[in-house]
Amino acid sequence: MIPAPGGELLRAPLFHTPRNPFREDKALESYTDGGLLIRAGRVAGCGDYASLREAHPDAAEVDLRGGFILPGFVDTHIHFPQLRVLGGLGLSLLDWLEHSALPEEARMADPLHACRVARGFVRALAAHGTTTALVFGAHFAPATAALFEAGEAAGLRIVAGQVLSDRLLLPDLHQTPDRAYRECSSLIQSFHRRGQSLYAVTPRFAFSASEAMLEVCQTLLREHEGLLFQTHLNEDLQEMAEVARLFPWAADYLAVYERFGLSRSGAVMAHNVHATDFELDRLAAGGAAVAHCPCSNAALGSGLFPLRRHINAGVRCALGTDVGGGTGFGLLKEGLQAYMLQRIAPDGMLLDAGHLLYLATLAGAEALGLSGETGDFGPGKSADFVYLRPPEDSPLAAVLEREQSPERILAAIFTLAGAESVREVRVGGAVVYRSAAAEEQ
Ligand code: GUN
Ligand code: ZN
């Protein structure tokens, strides 16, 4: 199809959060009869359909009424090799790693298996409306390369890295620090800033990374510009007790990463359920973000996330699904779970639909340093969006038939929409997913 010279004007109710609702009022912007103008893969306008139509009479119109346009979701914590262990309920973190996740991750030594899983993994991301993801790759370089290749082929924005460990866990998954340095350097050479891909240095967690391995991470970050960093922090009390034993010189868990310069802007720490106030202050000062994974925190029994303390300390938070400790790929579900757990946490925050949308979109882009590129429909950003259209006769369709207020419509979407409601997903204006129902039209 030859693109219209005036671009494409999509017409549908539209929601986005161009501001941070934890810091500013009226962060949620919505247009009941909305328009999104796309030119050359970029957002050229967002607002009321009628005004955009008048200002851009040459744009080709795409009538999407009956559905809703949201910015593409940003998942800030997910493990690619764990797709096939989703649903392993009943264990706490260290037992779940030993009995469920790690044996599956060892299978990533087979590059053919890794390619198959990688294709399914990126398909699942797109099918749930996720356009950008910060991903734990595999412990094996070829499998991690397969993830980057699959992400690129699918047209998604993938930030990922080879997972590094050199002690405890499963010996099959270990690298030496020297080998880690060589393999990561080569992956960075191949994939960092190739197309939409970025590389993230990824020690699994302090529990399984020696000081020499953390030093390798520091060296890689020093040697290459624009790398991201990801790891786990303060997730589970038993894990934290082991980390304290392994690093007796560290005042707390965060101090281990700080010693090697790893808590910094562009770093995303997953979980941080059991943070001290002192750690939160240091995270905020250093500019690292936290990936809040409420489904995983509940499924593994890790604990209730202290969101209010993070926000009050000024720590950036976004959402992560944490597949496979979590319960699936859906960031709408993750937002709902964040809402639910804050509702019952002793010092929980009452979140509204605007908070949930922000956490699932722009907050993630900010955590990854990509807010100039994605996360909302600001002018010039990449046209990354999800078009939701609930199936006819679904409970969501019934609710939306009577619901008029934008906030309540968005709340109903977070409550009831899953992958079955995702019709089309685009990154940079290009289609990366169309549902069977969309294909039938
Ligand atoms: N800590 C270290 N590895 C993992 C993992 O795979 N999942 C979770 N939830 N926590 C971890
Ligand atoms: Zn994780």
GROMACS .gro file of C-alpha atoms and ligand atoms in nm:
model
  453
    1MET     CA    1   0.000   0.000   0.000
    2ILE     CA    2   0.137   0.344  -0.092
    3PRO     CA    3   0.111   0.573   0.213
    4ALA     CA    4  -0.108   0.882   0.165
    5PRO     CA    5   0.112   1.194   0.138
    6GLY     CA    6  -0.093   1.364   0.410
    7GLY     CA    7  -0.054   1.067   0.643
    8GLU     CA    8  -0.315   0.857   0.814
    9LEU     CA    9  -0.579   0.997   1.045
   10LEU     CA   10  -0.709   0.729   1.282
   11ARG     CA   11  -1.046   0.803   1.434
   12ALA     CA   12  -1.141   0.644   1.769
   13PRO     CA   13  -1.173   0.732   2.136
   14LEU     CA   14  -0.818   0.783   2.255
   15PHE     CA   15  -0.637   0.791   2.591
   16HIS     CA   16  -0.282   0.878   2.689
   17THR     CA   17  -0.091   1.019   2.987
   18PRO     CA   18   0.159   1.277   2.863
   19ARG     CA   19   0.229   1.376   3.225
   20ASN     CA   20   0.307   1.192   3.549
   21PRO     CA   21  -0.015   1.164   3.755
   22PHE     CA   22   0.186   1.105   4.073
   23ARG     CA   23   0.325   1.456   4.034
   24GLU     CA   24   0.071   1.653   3.831
   25ASP     CA   25  -0.306   1.693   3.812
   26LYS     CA   26  -0.496   1.615   3.495
   27ALA     CA   27  -0.230   1.381   3.363
   28LEU     CA   28  -0.482   1.167   3.178
   29GLU     CA   29  -0.583   1.311   2.842
   30SER     CA   30  -0.874   1.157   2.660
   31TYR     CA   31  -1.076   1.233   2.349
   32THR     CA   32  -1.416   1.074   2.310
   33ASP     CA   33  -1.410   1.132   1.935
   34GLY     CA   34  -1.035   1.127   1.904
   35GLY     CA   35  -0.789   1.146   1.620
   36LEU     CA   36  -0.431   1.027   1.586
   37LEU     CA   37  -0.246   1.162   1.285
   38ILE     CA   38   0.050   0.951   1.173
   39ARG     CA   39   0.308   1.063   0.917
   40ALA     CA   40   0.619   0.864   0.830
   41GLY     CA   41   0.572   0.647   1.138
   42ARG     CA   42   0.557   0.945   1.375
   43VAL     CA   43   0.277   1.113   1.567
   44ALA     CA   44   0.192   1.427   1.371
   45GLY     CA   45  -0.113   1.517   1.580
   46CYS     CA   46  -0.335   1.389   1.858
   47GLY     CA   47  -0.661   1.541   1.975
   48ASP     CA   48  -1.021   1.588   1.872
   49TYR     CA   49  -1.096   1.421   1.545
   50ALA     CA   50  -1.291   1.718   1.403
   51SER     CA   51  -1.007   1.968   1.459
   52LEU     CA   52  -0.748   1.734   1.314
   53ARG     CA   53  -0.968   1.658   1.015
   54GLU     CA   54  -1.012   2.028   0.944
   55ALA     CA   55  -0.642   2.104   0.979
   56HIS     CA   56  -0.532   1.803   0.770
   57PRO     CA   57  -0.785   1.753   0.493
   58ASP     CA   58  -0.535   1.551   0.288
   59ALA     CA   59  -0.485   1.276   0.549
   60ALA     CA   60  -0.633   0.935   0.471
   61GLU     CA   61  -0.897   0.846   0.723
   62VAL     CA   62  -0.915   0.514   0.910
   63ASP     CA   63  -1.237   0.481   1.103
   64LEU     CA   64  -1.169   0.277   1.417
   65ARG     CA   65  -1.478   0.377   1.612
   66GLY     CA   66  -1.608   0.091   1.821
   67GLY     CA   67  -1.263   0.050   1.975
   68PHE     CA   68  -1.003   0.253   2.168
   69ILE     CA   69  -0.652   0.373   2.099
   70LEU     CA   70  -0.391   0.365   2.378
   71PRO     CA   71  -0.013   0.410   2.361
   72GLY     CA   72   0.172   0.080   2.319
   73PHE     CA   73   0.250  -0.080   2.654
   74VAL     CA   74   0.601  -0.083   2.799
   75ASP     CA   75   0.699  -0.391   3.000
   76THR     CA   76   1.002  -0.312   3.215
   77HIS     CA   77   1.064  -0.661   3.350
   78ILE     CA   78   1.017  -0.993   3.174
   79HIS     CA   79   1.220  -1.313   3.123
   80PHE     CA   80   1.223  -1.457   2.772
   81PRO     CA   81   1.325  -1.818   2.864
   82GLN     CA   82   1.044  -1.846   3.117
   83LEU     CA   83   0.753  -1.842   2.873
   84ARG     CA   84   0.698  -2.214   2.922
   85VAL     CA   85   0.697  -2.212   3.303
   86LEU     CA   86   0.413  -1.964   3.341
   87GLY     CA   87   0.154  -2.086   3.589
   88GLY     CA   88   0.390  -2.262   3.833
   89LEU     CA   89   0.206  -2.155   4.144
   90GLY     CA   90   0.274  -2.254   4.503
   91LEU     CA   91   0.647  -2.185   4.549
   92SER     CA   92   0.855  -1.901   4.688
   93LEU     CA   93   1.131  -1.739   4.484
   94LEU     CA   94   1.435  -1.959   4.558
   95ASP     CA   95   1.240  -2.286   4.538
   96TRP     CA   96   1.061  -2.171   4.225
   97LEU     CA   97   1.396  -2.085   4.063
   98GLU     CA   98   1.543  -2.423   4.155
   99HIS     CA   99   1.249  -2.642   4.060
  100SER     CA  100   1.076  -2.452   3.784
  101ALA     CA  101   1.257  -2.162   3.615
  102LEU     CA  102   1.621  -2.268   3.606
  103PRO     CA  103   1.581  -2.618   3.458
  104GLU     CA  104   1.375  -2.457   3.181
  105GLU     CA  105   1.639  -2.187   3.130
  106ALA     CA  106   1.904  -2.457   3.089
  107ARG     CA  107   1.719  -2.574   2.776
  108MET     CA  108   1.819  -2.245   2.614
  109ALA     CA  109   2.161  -2.402   2.550
  110ASP     CA  110   1.996  -2.546   2.238
  111PRO     CA  111   1.982  -2.261   1.985
  112LEU     CA  112   1.699  -2.421   1.786
  113HIS     CA  113   1.483  -2.444   2.095
  114ALA     CA  114   1.577  -2.085   2.181
  115CYS     CA  115   1.469  -1.963   1.833
  116ARG     CA  116   1.133  -2.133   1.869
  117VAL     CA  117   1.071  -1.988   2.213
  118ALA     CA  118   1.190  -1.643   2.103
  119ARG     CA  119   0.939  -1.633   1.818
  120GLY     CA  120   0.655  -1.732   2.052
  121PHE     CA  121   0.774  -1.482   2.309
  122VAL     CA  122   0.774  -1.177   2.080
  123ARG     CA  123   0.442  -1.286   1.932
  124ALA     CA  124   0.293  -1.296   2.281
  125LEU     CA  125   0.430  -0.950   2.362
  126ALA     CA  126   0.271  -0.799   2.051
  127ALA     CA  127  -0.056  -0.989   2.098
  128HIS     CA  128  -0.093  -0.827   2.440
  129GLY     CA  129  -0.025  -0.475   2.313
  130THR     CA  130   0.334  -0.451   2.438
  131THR     CA  131   0.545  -0.251   2.195
  132THR     CA  132   0.856  -0.198   2.409
  133ALA     CA  133   1.006  -0.445   2.655
  134LEU     CA  134   1.310  -0.466   2.879
  135VAL     CA  135   1.387  -0.835   2.869
  136PHE     CA  136   1.610  -1.076   3.059
  137GLY     CA  137   1.763  -1.282   2.778
  138ALA     CA  138   1.914  -1.625   2.835
  139HIS     CA  139   2.236  -1.728   3.008
  140PHE     CA  140   2.357  -1.835   2.663
  141ALA     CA  141   2.476  -1.584   2.403
  142PRO     CA  142   2.323  -1.758   2.096
  143ALA     CA  143   1.983  -1.776   2.265
  144THR     CA  144   2.004  -1.409   2.359
  145ALA     CA  145   2.095  -1.328   1.999
  146ALA     CA  146   1.787  -1.526   1.892
  147LEU     CA  147   1.572  -1.301   2.110
  148PHE     CA  148   1.713  -0.986   1.947
  149GLU     CA  149   1.664  -1.135   1.600
  150ALA     CA  150   1.305  -1.234   1.677
  151GLY     CA  151   1.228  -0.890   1.823
  152GLU     CA  152   1.367  -0.719   1.516
  153ALA     CA  153   1.176  -0.948   1.280
  154ALA     CA  154   0.855  -0.878   1.474
  155GLY     CA  155   0.915  -0.501   1.462
  156LEU     CA  156   0.917  -0.459   1.840
  157ARG     CA  157   1.138  -0.234   2.049
  158ILE     CA  158   1.345  -0.480   2.251
  159VAL     CA  159   1.597  -0.387   2.519
  160ALA     CA  160   1.768  -0.702   2.642
  161GLY     CA  161   2.086  -0.864   2.760
  162GLN     CA  162   2.252  -1.196   2.826
  163VAL     CA  163   2.185  -1.305   3.185
  164LEU     CA  164   2.501  -1.335   3.391
  165SER     CA  165   2.568  -1.569   3.685
  166ASP     CA  166   2.881  -1.738   3.810
  167ARG     CA  167   2.778  -1.903   4.134
  168LEU     CA  168   2.498  -2.094   4.310
  169LEU     CA  169   2.180  -2.163   4.110
  170LEU     CA  170   2.246  -2.422   3.840
  171PRO     CA  171   2.607  -2.483   3.723
  172ASP     CA  172   2.484  -2.532   3.362
  173LEU     CA  173   2.392  -2.163   3.362
  174HIS     CA  174   2.725  -2.025   3.483
  175GLN     CA  175   2.975  -1.825   3.283
  176THR     CA  176   3.315  -1.716   3.405
  177PRO     CA  177   3.353  -1.338   3.428
  178ASP     CA  178   3.602  -1.351   3.138
  179ARG     CA  179   3.362  -1.538   2.914
  180ALA     CA  180   3.078  -1.309   3.017
  181TYR     CA  181   3.286  -1.010   2.915
  182ARG     CA  182   3.370  -1.158   2.575
  183GLU     CA  183   3.019  -1.277   2.497
  184CYS     CA  184   2.848  -0.958   2.610
  185SER     CA  185   3.096  -0.741   2.419
  186SER     CA  186   3.014  -0.934   2.105
  187LEU     CA  187   2.635  -0.911   2.161
  188ILE     CA  188   2.667  -0.536   2.223
  189GLN     CA  189   2.863  -0.503   1.900
  190SER     CA  190   2.594  -0.690   1.710
  191PHE     CA  191   2.271  -0.560   1.861
  192HIS     CA  192   2.308  -0.240   2.064
  193ARG     CA  193   2.143   0.041   1.869
  194ARG     CA  194   2.077  -0.191   1.574
  195GLY     CA  195   1.736  -0.082   1.447
  196GLN     CA  196   1.519  -0.038   1.754
  197SER     CA  197   1.720  -0.273   1.975
  198LEU     CA  198   1.921  -0.168   2.276
  199TYR     CA  199   2.146  -0.372   2.502
  200ALA     CA  200   2.102  -0.397   2.879
  201VAL     CA  201   2.378  -0.538   3.101
  202THR     CA  202   2.199  -0.808   3.302
  203PRO     CA  203   2.352  -0.976   3.608
  204ARG     CA  204   2.075  -1.207   3.731
  205PHE     CA  205   2.099  -1.085   4.093
  206ALA     CA  206   2.365  -1.033   4.356
  207PHE     CA  207   2.290  -1.384   4.490
  208SER     CA  208   2.433  -1.547   4.176
  209ALA     CA  209   2.694  -1.289   4.073
  210SER     CA  210   3.039  -1.266   4.230
  211GLU     CA  211   3.221  -0.939   4.277
  212ALA     CA  212   3.431  -1.022   3.970
  213MET     CA  213   3.111  -1.062   3.764
  214LEU     CA  214   2.969  -0.732   3.889
  215GLU     CA  215   3.299  -0.570   3.797
  216VAL     CA  216   3.257  -0.701   3.441
  217CYS     CA  217   2.915  -0.532   3.434
  218GLN     CA  218   3.073  -0.206   3.544
  219THR     CA  219   3.340  -0.235   3.275
  220LEU     CA  220   3.085  -0.301   3.000
  221LEU     CA  221   2.883   0.003   3.105
  222ARG     CA  222   3.197   0.215   3.101
  223GLU     CA  223   3.308   0.090   2.760
  224HIS     CA  224   2.984   0.143   2.568
  225GLU     CA  225   2.759   0.445   2.551
  226GLY     CA  226   2.386   0.425   2.604
  227LEU     CA  227   2.368   0.078   2.756
  228LEU     CA  228   2.092   0.005   3.003
  229PHE     CA  229   2.122  -0.209   3.314
  230GLN     CA  230   1.877  -0.449   3.478
  231THR     CA  231   1.879  -0.682   3.774
  232HIS     CA  232   1.670  -0.792   4.075
  233LEU     CA  233   1.665  -0.616   4.411
  234ASN     CA  234   1.506  -0.680   4.751
  235GLU     CA  235   1.250  -0.922   4.614
  236ASP     CA  236   1.218  -1.192   4.878
  237LEU     CA  237   1.324  -1.211   5.244
  238GLN     CA  238   1.507  -1.544   5.210
  239GLU     CA  239   1.695  -1.418   4.902
  240MET     CA  240   1.788  -1.099   5.088
  241ALA     CA  241   1.924  -1.292   5.386
  242GLU     CA  242   2.149  -1.491   5.148
  243VAL     CA  243   2.272  -1.174   4.978
  244ALA     CA  244   2.356  -1.024   5.318
  245ARG     CA  245   2.557  -1.340   5.398
  246LEU     CA  246   2.739  -1.336   5.061
  247PHE     CA  247   2.831  -0.966   5.081
  248PRO     CA  248   2.907  -0.909   5.452
  249TRP     CA  249   3.065  -0.571   5.375
  250ALA     CA  250   2.744  -0.431   5.223
  251ALA     CA  251   2.518  -0.220   5.446
  252ASP     CA  252   2.215  -0.335   5.248
  253TYR     CA  253   2.124  -0.506   4.918
  254LEU     CA  254   2.146  -0.190   4.707
  255ALA     CA  255   2.497  -0.121   4.839
  256VAL     CA  256   2.620  -0.430   4.651
  257TYR     CA  257   2.520  -0.281   4.318
  258GLU     CA  258   2.632   0.069   4.420
  259ARG     CA  259   2.983  -0.057   4.493
  260PHE     CA  260   3.016  -0.133   4.122
  261GLY     CA  261   2.845   0.184   3.996
  262LEU     CA  262   2.539  -0.009   3.880
  263SER     CA  263   2.265   0.196   4.048
  264ARG     CA  264   2.236   0.480   3.802
  265SER     CA  265   2.009   0.642   3.548
  266GLY     CA  266   1.921   0.378   3.288
  267ALA     CA  267   1.918   0.103   3.551
  268VAL     CA  268   1.597  -0.084   3.622
  269MET     CA  269   1.578  -0.277   3.948
  270ALA     CA  270   1.304  -0.538   3.953
  271HIS     CA  271   1.072  -0.582   4.252
  272ASN     CA  272   1.228  -0.389   4.544
  273VAL     CA  273   0.948  -0.510   4.768
  274HIS     CA  274   1.148  -0.492   5.092
  275ALA     CA  275   1.339  -0.165   5.047
  276THR     CA  276   1.455   0.049   5.337
  277ASP     CA  277   1.398   0.425   5.335
  278PHE     CA  278   1.773   0.472   5.306
  279GLU     CA  279   1.781   0.259   4.991
  280LEU     CA  280   1.486   0.447   4.841
  281ASP     CA  281   1.659   0.781   4.894
  282ARG     CA  282   1.973   0.650   4.726
  283LEU     CA  283   1.779   0.500   4.434
  284ALA     CA  284   1.608   0.834   4.376
  285ALA     CA  285   1.936   1.026   4.397
  286GLY     CA  286   2.109   0.786   4.159
  287GLY     CA  287   1.826   0.793   3.904
  288ALA     CA  288   1.757   0.418   3.885
  289ALA     CA  289   1.399   0.307   3.830
  290VAL     CA  290   1.205   0.021   3.985
  291ALA     CA  291   1.002  -0.233   3.790
  292HIS     CA  292   0.695  -0.309   3.998
  293CYS     CA  293   0.567  -0.661   3.925
  294PRO     CA  294   0.250  -0.702   4.130
  295CYS     CA  295   0.133  -1.033   3.981
  296SER     CA  296   0.470  -1.195   4.044
  297ASN     CA  297   0.499  -1.045   4.394
  298ALA     CA  298   0.167  -1.204   4.483
  299ALA     CA  299   0.216  -1.535   4.298
  300LEU     CA  300   0.557  -1.600   4.456
  301GLY     CA  301   0.442  -1.460   4.790
  302SER     CA  302   0.724  -1.207   4.782
  303GLY     CA  303   0.525  -0.932   4.954
  304LEU     CA  304   0.328  -0.611   4.912
  305PHE     CA  305   0.507  -0.340   4.715
  306PRO     CA  306   0.553  -0.015   4.910
  307LEU     CA  307   0.446   0.213   4.623
  308ARG     CA  308   0.371   0.514   4.841
  309ARG     CA  309   0.719   0.505   4.992
  310HIS     CA  310   0.875   0.483   4.645
  311ILE     CA  311   0.670   0.776   4.517
  312ASN     CA  312   0.732   0.987   4.827
  313ALA     CA  313   1.105   0.921   4.799
  314GLY     CA  314   1.099   1.025   4.432
  315VAL     CA  315   1.185   0.683   4.288
  316ARG     CA  316   1.058   0.623   3.936
  317CYS     CA  317   0.831   0.319   3.914
  318ALA     CA  318   0.691   0.138   3.612
  319LEU     CA  319   0.528  -0.201   3.557
  320GLY     CA  320   0.677  -0.539   3.474
  321THR     CA  321   0.496  -0.865   3.408
  322ASP     CA  322   0.791  -1.078   3.525
  323VAL     CA  323   0.697  -1.370   3.302
  324GLY     CA  324   0.727  -1.651   3.422
  325GLY     CA  325   0.721  -1.569   3.798
  326GLY     CA  326   0.427  -1.347   3.704
  327THR     CA  327   0.102  -1.461   3.553
  328GLY     CA  328   0.118  -1.360   3.187
  329PHE     CA  329   0.204  -1.096   2.930
  330GLY     CA  330  -0.080  -0.851   2.988
  331LEU     CA  331   0.009  -0.507   3.118
  332LEU     CA  332  -0.359  -0.426   3.163
  333LYS     CA  333  -0.381  -0.716   3.407
  334GLU     CA  334  -0.061  -0.600   3.574
  335GLY     CA  335  -0.212  -0.252   3.619
  336LEU     CA  336  -0.526  -0.402   3.768
  337GLN     CA  337  -0.320  -0.614   4.007
  338ALA     CA  338  -0.121  -0.305   4.112
  339TYR     CA  339  -0.452  -0.135   4.186
  340MET     CA  340  -0.584  -0.437   4.380
  341LEU     CA  341  -0.278  -0.483   4.597
  342GLN     CA  342  -0.251  -0.112   4.674
  343ARG     CA  343  -0.615  -0.126   4.775
  344ILE     CA  344  -0.540  -0.380   5.050
  345ALA     CA  345  -0.181  -0.289   5.143
  346PRO     CA  346  -0.158  -0.129   5.489
  347ASP     CA  347  -0.019   0.198   5.350
  348GLY     CA  348  -0.152   0.150   4.996
  349MET     CA  349  -0.227   0.427   4.747
  350LEU     CA  350  -0.565   0.456   4.584
  351LEU     CA  351  -0.476   0.439   4.215
  352ASP     CA  352  -0.708   0.563   3.941
  353ALA     CA  353  -0.719   0.462   3.577
  354GLY     CA  354  -0.483   0.746   3.481
  355HIS     CA  355  -0.218   0.615   3.723
  356LEU     CA  356  -0.254   0.267   3.575
  357LEU     CA  357  -0.220   0.389   3.217
  358TYR     CA  358   0.083   0.599   3.307
  359LEU     CA  359   0.248   0.305   3.485
  360ALA     CA  360   0.186   0.079   3.184
  361THR     CA  361   0.312   0.328   2.923
  362LEU     CA  362   0.503   0.654   2.979
  363ALA     CA  363   0.650   0.549   3.316
  364GLY     CA  364   0.813   0.253   3.145
  365ALA     CA  365   0.945   0.468   2.863
  366GLU     CA  366   1.091   0.708   3.121
  367ALA     CA  367   1.253   0.422   3.312
  368LEU     CA  368   1.425   0.313   2.990
  369GLY     CA  369   1.525   0.664   2.883
  370LEU     CA  370   1.291   0.633   2.586
  371SER     CA  371   1.029   0.893   2.674
  372GLY     CA  372   1.141   1.109   2.382
  373GLU     CA  373   1.049   0.821   2.154
  374THR     CA  374   0.747   0.638   2.297
  375GLY     CA  375   0.505   0.615   2.590
  376ASP     CA  376   0.244   0.871   2.483
  377PHE     CA  377   0.120   1.053   2.173
  378GLY     CA  378   0.336   1.365   2.202
  379PRO     CA  379   0.418   1.524   1.865
  380GLY     CA  380   0.711   1.364   1.686
  381LYS     CA  381   0.711   1.044   1.892
  382SER     CA  382   0.709   0.705   1.727
  383ALA     CA  383   0.352   0.600   1.647
  384ASP     CA  384   0.344   0.306   1.890
  385PHE     CA  385  -0.010   0.217   1.985
  386VAL     CA  386  -0.256  -0.055   2.069
  387TYR     CA  387  -0.604  -0.059   1.925
  388LEU     CA  388  -0.842  -0.233   2.164
  389ARG     CA  389  -1.182  -0.349   2.054
  390PRO     CA  390  -1.371  -0.579   2.289
  391PRO     CA  391  -1.536  -0.877   2.125
  392GLU     CA  392  -1.909  -0.834   2.067
  393ASP     CA  393  -2.116  -0.979   2.351
  394SER     CA  394  -1.819  -0.968   2.589
  395PRO     CA  395  -1.875  -0.825   2.939
  396LEU     CA  396  -1.646  -0.534   2.848
  397ALA     CA  397  -1.854  -0.451   2.539
  398ALA     CA  398  -2.165  -0.453   2.759
  399VAL     CA  399  -2.009  -0.220   3.016
  400LEU     CA  400  -1.886   0.018   2.748
  401GLU     CA  401  -2.228   0.038   2.590
  402ARG     CA  402  -2.359   0.217   2.895
  403GLU     CA  403  -2.045   0.383   3.034
  404GLN     CA  404  -1.976   0.740   2.922
  405SER     CA  405  -1.709   0.889   3.148
  406PRO     CA  406  -1.357   0.852   3.005
  407GLU     CA  407  -1.208   0.764   3.344
  408ARG     CA  408  -1.463   0.491   3.399
  409ILE     CA  409  -1.422   0.357   3.048
  410LEU     CA  410  -1.048   0.332   3.104
  411ALA     CA  411  -1.102   0.167   3.443
  412ALA     CA  412  -1.331  -0.088   3.279
  413ILE     CA  413  -1.066  -0.155   3.014
  414PHE     CA  414  -0.805  -0.225   3.284
  415THR     CA  415  -1.051  -0.446   3.468
  416LEU     CA  416  -1.188  -0.649   3.179
  417ALA     CA  417  -0.968  -0.628   2.869
  418GLY     CA  418  -0.716  -0.900   2.790
  419ALA     CA  419  -0.549  -1.025   2.473
  420GLU     CA  420  -0.891  -1.107   2.324
  421SER     CA  421  -0.957  -0.731   2.303
  422VAL     CA  422  -0.631  -0.643   2.125
  423ARG     CA  423  -0.720  -0.586   1.759
  424GLU     CA  424  -0.412  -0.423   1.617
  425VAL     CA  425  -0.074  -0.310   1.743
  426ARG     CA  426   0.172  -0.082   1.570
  427VAL     CA  427   0.529   0.032   1.631
  428GLY     CA  428   0.653   0.332   1.436
  429GLY     CA  429   0.324   0.325   1.246
  430ALA     CA  430   0.392  -0.028   1.116
  431VAL     CA  431   0.157  -0.311   1.204
  432VAL     CA  432   0.324  -0.565   1.435
  433TYR     CA  433   0.007  -0.753   1.525
  434ARG     CA  434  -0.344  -0.795   1.389
  435SER     CA  435  -0.593  -1.025   1.555
  436ALA     CA  436  -0.785  -1.289   1.364
  437ALA     CA  437  -1.097  -1.074   1.403
  438ALA     CA  438  -0.917  -0.779   1.243
  439GLU     CA  439  -0.798  -0.999   0.956
  440GLU     CA  440  -1.155  -1.111   0.890
  441GLN     CA  441  -1.274  -0.756   0.832
  442GUN     N1  442   1.560  -1.333   4.095
  442GUN     C1  443   1.659  -1.394   4.025
  442GUN     N2  444   1.612  -1.455   3.916
  442GUN     C2  445   1.479  -1.432   3.917
  442GUN     C3  446   1.374  -1.468   3.827
  442GUN     O1  447   1.394  -1.535   3.727
  442GUN     N3  448   1.250  -1.427   3.860
  442GUN     C4  449   1.224  -1.352   3.970
  442GUN     N4  450   1.099  -1.313   3.996
  442GUN     N5  451   1.321  -1.316   4.055
  442GUN     C5  452   1.446  -1.356   4.028
  443ZN      ZN  453   1.250  -1.127   3.729
   0.00000   0.00000   0.00000
